[in-house]
N, CA and C atoms as an extended XYZ file, in Angstrom:
225
Properties=species:S:1:pos:R:3:atomname:S:1:resname:S:1:resid:I:1 pbc="F F F"
N        37.829     -120.322        8.431 N   MET     1
C        37.045     -119.187        8.858 CA  MET     1
C        36.345     -119.546       10.166 C   MET     1
N        36.336     -118.630       11.108 N   SER     2
C        35.705     -118.906       12.398 CA  SER     2
C        34.189     -118.889       12.271 C   SER     2
N        33.543     -119.609       13.196 N   TRP     3
C        32.074     -119.703       13.201 CA  TRP     3
C        31.453     -118.315       13.285 C   TRP     3
N        32.024     -117.410       14.108 N   SER     4
C        31.440     -116.084       14.278 CA  SER     4
C        31.543     -115.237       13.020 C   SER     4
N        32.455     -115.587       12.121 N   LYS     5
C        32.538     -114.868       10.848 CA  LYS     5
C        31.543     -115.420        9.836 C   LYS     5
N        31.101     -116.646       10.032 N   VAL     6
C        30.144     -117.269        9.126 CA  VAL     6
C        28.727     -116.866        9.499 C   VAL     6
N        28.455     -116.769       10.792 N   ILE     7
C        27.118     -116.469       11.279 CA  ILE     7
C        27.224     -115.515       12.473 C   ILE     7
N        26.319     -114.583       12.554 N   ASP     8
C        26.308     -113.648       13.680 CA  ASP     8
C        25.718     -114.343       14.902 C   ASP     8
N        26.507     -114.586       15.949 N   PRO     9
C        26.019     -115.336       17.113 CA  PRO     9
C        24.805     -114.694       17.785 C   PRO     9
N        24.767     -113.391       17.882 N   ARG    10
C        23.626     -112.720       18.536 CA  ARG    10
C        22.346     -112.917       17.747 C   ARG    10
N        22.453     -112.767       16.463 N   SER    11
C        21.280     -112.941       15.605 CA  SER    11
C        20.787     -114.387       15.649 C   SER    11
N        21.722     -115.319       15.585 N   PHE    12
C        21.369     -116.733       15.627 CA  PHE    12
C        20.687     -117.076       16.941 C   PHE    12
N        21.230     -116.585       18.050 N   ARG    13
C        20.638     -116.844       19.372 CA  ARG    13
C        19.216     -116.310       19.439 C   ARG    13
N        19.010     -115.120       18.917 N   ALA    14
C        17.685     -114.505       18.950 CA  ALA    14
C        16.670     -115.293       18.120 C   ALA    14
N        17.132     -115.951       17.067 N   ARG    15
C        16.223     -116.689       16.179 CA  ARG    15
C        16.157     -118.182       16.469 C   ARG    15
N        16.979     -118.675       17.376 N   PHE    16
C        17.083     -120.118       17.559 CA  PHE    16
C        15.802     -120.780       18.060 C   PHE    16
N        15.041     -120.138       18.924 N   ALA    17
C        13.794     -120.747       19.405 CA  ALA    17
C        12.879     -121.065       18.223 C   ALA    17
N        12.833     -120.187       17.240 N   GLY    18
C        12.044     -120.442       16.034 CA  GLY    18
C        12.618     -121.568       15.198 C   GLY    18
N        13.944     -121.616       15.087 N   PHE    19
C        14.583     -122.709       14.349 CA  PHE    19
C        14.276     -124.047       15.016 C   PHE    19
N        14.348     -124.062       16.357 N   TRP    20
C        14.083     -125.288       17.104 CA  TRP    20
C        12.632     -125.720       16.914 C   TRP    20
N        11.706     -124.770       16.979 N   ALA    21
C        10.290     -125.095       16.759 CA  ALA    21
C        10.099     -125.686       15.362 C   ALA    21
N        10.743     -125.100       14.358 N   ASP    22
C        10.641     -125.637       12.991 CA  ASP    22
C        11.156     -127.070       12.937 C   ASP    22
N        12.285     -127.314       13.576 N   PHE    23
C        12.864     -128.660       13.623 CA  PHE    23
C        11.882     -129.648       14.251 C   PHE    23
N        11.290     -129.253       15.373 N   LEU    24
C        10.337     -130.137       16.051 CA  LEU    24
C         9.133     -130.424       15.168 C   LEU    24
N         8.591     -129.417       14.526 N   HIS    25
C         7.416     -129.597       13.657 CA  HIS    25
C         7.724     -130.528       12.487 C   HIS    25
N         8.953     -130.445       11.986 N   GLU    26
C         9.345     -131.272       10.852 CA  GLU    26
C         9.592     -132.737       11.235 C   GLU    26
N         9.880     -132.994       12.511 N   ASN    27
C        10.321     -134.326       12.907 CA  ASN    27
C         9.477     -135.033       13.958 C   ASN    27
N         8.522     -134.334       14.556 N   TYR    28
C         7.686     -134.923       15.602 CA  TYR    28
C         6.229     -134.541       15.354 C   TYR    28
N         5.322     -135.391       15.836 N   ARG    29
C         3.889     -135.173       15.583 CA  ARG    29
C         3.276     -134.067       16.412 C   ARG    29
N         3.722     -133.927       17.665 N   ASN    30
C         3.063     -132.993       18.573 CA  ASN    30
C         3.939     -132.782       19.813 C   ASN    30
N         3.557     -131.829       20.675 N   PRO    31
C         4.357     -131.578       21.882 CA  PRO    31
C         4.446     -132.784       22.825 C   PRO    31
N         3.424     -133.608       22.842 N   GLU    32
C         3.467     -134.795       23.686 CA  GLU    32
C         4.618     -135.712       23.282 C   GLU    32
N         4.763     -135.923       21.979 N   GLU    33
C         5.852     -136.766       21.491 CA  GLU    33
C         7.211     -136.145       21.813 C   GLU    33
N         7.304     -134.835       21.705 N   VAL    34
C         8.538     -134.128       22.043 CA  VAL    34
C         8.877     -134.339       23.519 C   VAL    34
N         7.880     -134.211       24.394 N   ALA    35
C         8.100     -134.388       25.834 CA  ALA    35
C         8.636     -135.777       26.140 C   ALA    35
N         8.051     -136.784       25.529 N   VAL    36
C         8.486     -138.163       25.764 CA  VAL    36
C         9.885     -138.386       25.195 C   VAL    36
N        10.113     -137.920       23.987 N   THR    37
C        11.400     -138.135       23.320 CA  THR    37
C        12.551     -137.513       24.091 C   THR    37
N        12.355     -136.293       24.574 N   PHE    38
C        13.440     -135.566       25.230 CA  PHE    38
C        13.396     -135.639       26.753 C   PHE    38
N        12.397     -136.316       27.302 N   GLY    39
C        12.316     -136.476       28.749 CA  GLY    39
C        12.100     -135.172       29.495 C   GLY    39
N        11.259     -134.310       28.912 N   VAL    40
C        10.956     -133.030       29.553 CA  VAL    40
C         9.471     -132.959       29.889 C   VAL    40
N         9.107     -131.991       30.735 N   ARG    41
C         7.701     -131.796       31.076 CA  ARG    41
C         6.933     -131.355       29.832 C   ARG    41
N         5.641     -131.616       29.826 N   TYR    42
C         4.807     -131.226       28.692 CA  TYR    42
C         4.908     -129.717       28.452 C   TYR    42
N         4.897     -128.912       29.515 N   GLN    43
C         4.949     -127.454       29.337 CA  GLN    43
C         6.241     -127.021       28.654 C   GLN    43
N         7.333     -127.663       28.995 N   THR    44
C         8.601     -127.358       28.330 CA  THR    44
C         8.509     -127.689       26.852 C   THR    44
N         7.989     -128.873       26.546 N   ALA    45
C         7.837     -129.282       25.144 CA  ALA    45
C         6.916     -128.322       24.397 C   ALA    45
N         5.846     -127.901       25.032 N   LEU    46
C         4.913     -126.963       24.403 CA  LEU    46
C         5.589     -125.621       24.148 C   LEU    46
N         6.367     -125.141       25.094 N   ASN    47
C         7.096     -123.883       24.889 CA  ASN    47
C         8.063     -123.989       23.715 C   ASN    47
N         8.760     -125.109       23.606 N   TRP    48
C         9.637     -125.325       22.455 CA  TRP    48
C         8.815     -125.371       21.178 C   TRP    48
N         7.729     -126.111       21.193 N   TRP    49
C         6.869     -126.298       20.021 CA  TRP    49
C         6.369     -124.952       19.490 C   TRP    49
N         6.045     -124.066       20.411 N   GLN    50
C         5.506     -122.757       20.044 CA  GLN    50
C         6.592     -121.715       19.788 C   GLN    50
N         7.853     -122.083       19.981 N   GLY    51
C         8.957     -121.158       19.749 CA  GLY    51
C         9.108     -120.116       20.841 C   GLY    51
N         8.567     -120.404       22.021 N   VAL    52
C         8.643     -119.477       23.146 CA  VAL    52
C        10.013     -119.541       23.810 C   VAL    52
N        10.533     -120.742       23.968 N   ASN    53
C        11.839     -120.972       24.602 CA  ASN    53
C        12.673     -121.883       23.723 C   ASN    53
N        13.964     -121.905       24.014 N   ARG    54
C        14.874     -122.808       23.314 CA  ARG    54
C        15.516     -123.738       24.332 C   ARG    54
N        15.938     -124.909       23.896 N   PRO    55
C        16.547     -125.863       24.814 CA  PRO    55
C        18.004     -125.511       25.098 C   PRO    55
N        18.566     -126.217       26.061 N   SER    56
C        19.984     -126.060       26.353 CA  SER    56
C        20.808     -126.818       25.308 C   SER    56
N        22.071     -126.521       25.274 N   GLY    57
C        22.961     -127.094       24.273 CA  GLY    57
C        23.039     -128.604       24.274 C   GLY    57
N        22.956     -129.223       25.449 N   ASP    58
C        23.059     -130.679       25.494 CA  ASP    58
C        21.878     -131.333       24.791 C   ASP    58
N        20.695     -130.752       24.930 N   VAL    59
C        19.513     -131.294       24.251 CA  VAL    59
C        19.678     -131.161       22.737 C   VAL    59
N        20.150     -130.021       22.300 N   VAL    60
C        20.343     -129.789       20.868 CA  VAL    60
C        21.391     -130.738       20.302 C   VAL    60
N        22.477     -130.914       21.021 N   ALA    61
C        23.536     -131.815       20.552 CA  ALA    61
C        23.019     -133.242       20.403 C   ALA    61
N        22.280     -133.714       21.374 N   LEU    62
C        21.729     -135.074       21.288 CA  LEU    62
C        20.672     -135.171       20.196 C   LEU    62
N        19.841     -134.159       20.075 N   ALA    63
C        18.800     -134.174       19.038 CA  ALA    63
C        19.400     -134.131       17.645 C   ALA    63
N        20.488     -133.395       17.502 N   GLY    64
C        21.073     -133.204       16.188 CA  GLY    64
C        21.849     -134.377       15.648 C   GLY    64
N        22.213     -135.307       16.497 N   ARG    65
C        23.017     -136.438       16.024 CA  ARG    65
C        22.377     -137.177       14.860 C   ARG    65
N        21.097     -137.550       14.933 N   PRO    66
C        20.518     -138.241       13.770 CA  PRO    66
C        20.097     -137.297       12.645 C   PRO    66
N        20.195     -135.990       12.873 N   PHE    67
C        19.762     -135.003       11.879 CA  PHE    67
C        20.908     -134.031       11.603 C   PHE    67
N        22.010     -134.521       11.093 N   GLN    68
C        23.204     -133.729       10.938 CA  GLN    68
C        22.986     -132.416       10.168 C   GLN    68
N        22.001     -132.382        9.295 N   ASP    69
C        21.800     -131.198        8.470 CA  ASP    69
C        20.663     -130.297        8.957 C   ASP    69
N        20.159     -130.479       10.183 N   PHE    70
C        18.968     -129.733       10.579 CA  PHE    70
C        19.191     -128.236       10.740 C   PHE    70
N        20.425     -127.777       10.820 N   LEU    71
C        20.668     -126.336       10.907 CA  LEU    71
C        21.235     -125.742        9.635 C   LEU    71
N        21.488     -126.564        8.620 N   GLU    72
C        22.051     -126.044        7.381 CA  GLU    72
C        21.138     -124.994        6.777 C   GLU    72
N        21.729     -123.930        6.317 N   GLY    73
C        20.973     -122.882        5.644 CA  GLY    73
C        20.142     -122.017        6.564 C   GLY    73
N        20.362     -122.116        7.866 N   ARG    74
C        19.557     -121.311        8.793 CA  ARG    74
C        20.335     -120.106        9.311 C   ARG    74
N        21.482     -119.811        8.731 N   GLY    75
C        22.310     -118.711        9.182 CA  GLY    75
C        21.772     -117.423        8.803 C   GLY    75
């Protein structure tokens, strides 16, 4: 079955900033730690932390490697 049949891509995209914020809250202490871990400016980390913006795919791919199940059940 194709990915688009399992999950609606538009809906997932619209909700991903919130999913990313949840992931960060579950795995990091604060936006400062996120900024250092991902090598981004504090404002970028804060925007992610608050669910205002979402990261690019390369950041997600690298972040997800040690957390293979971080998106399970979020469809």
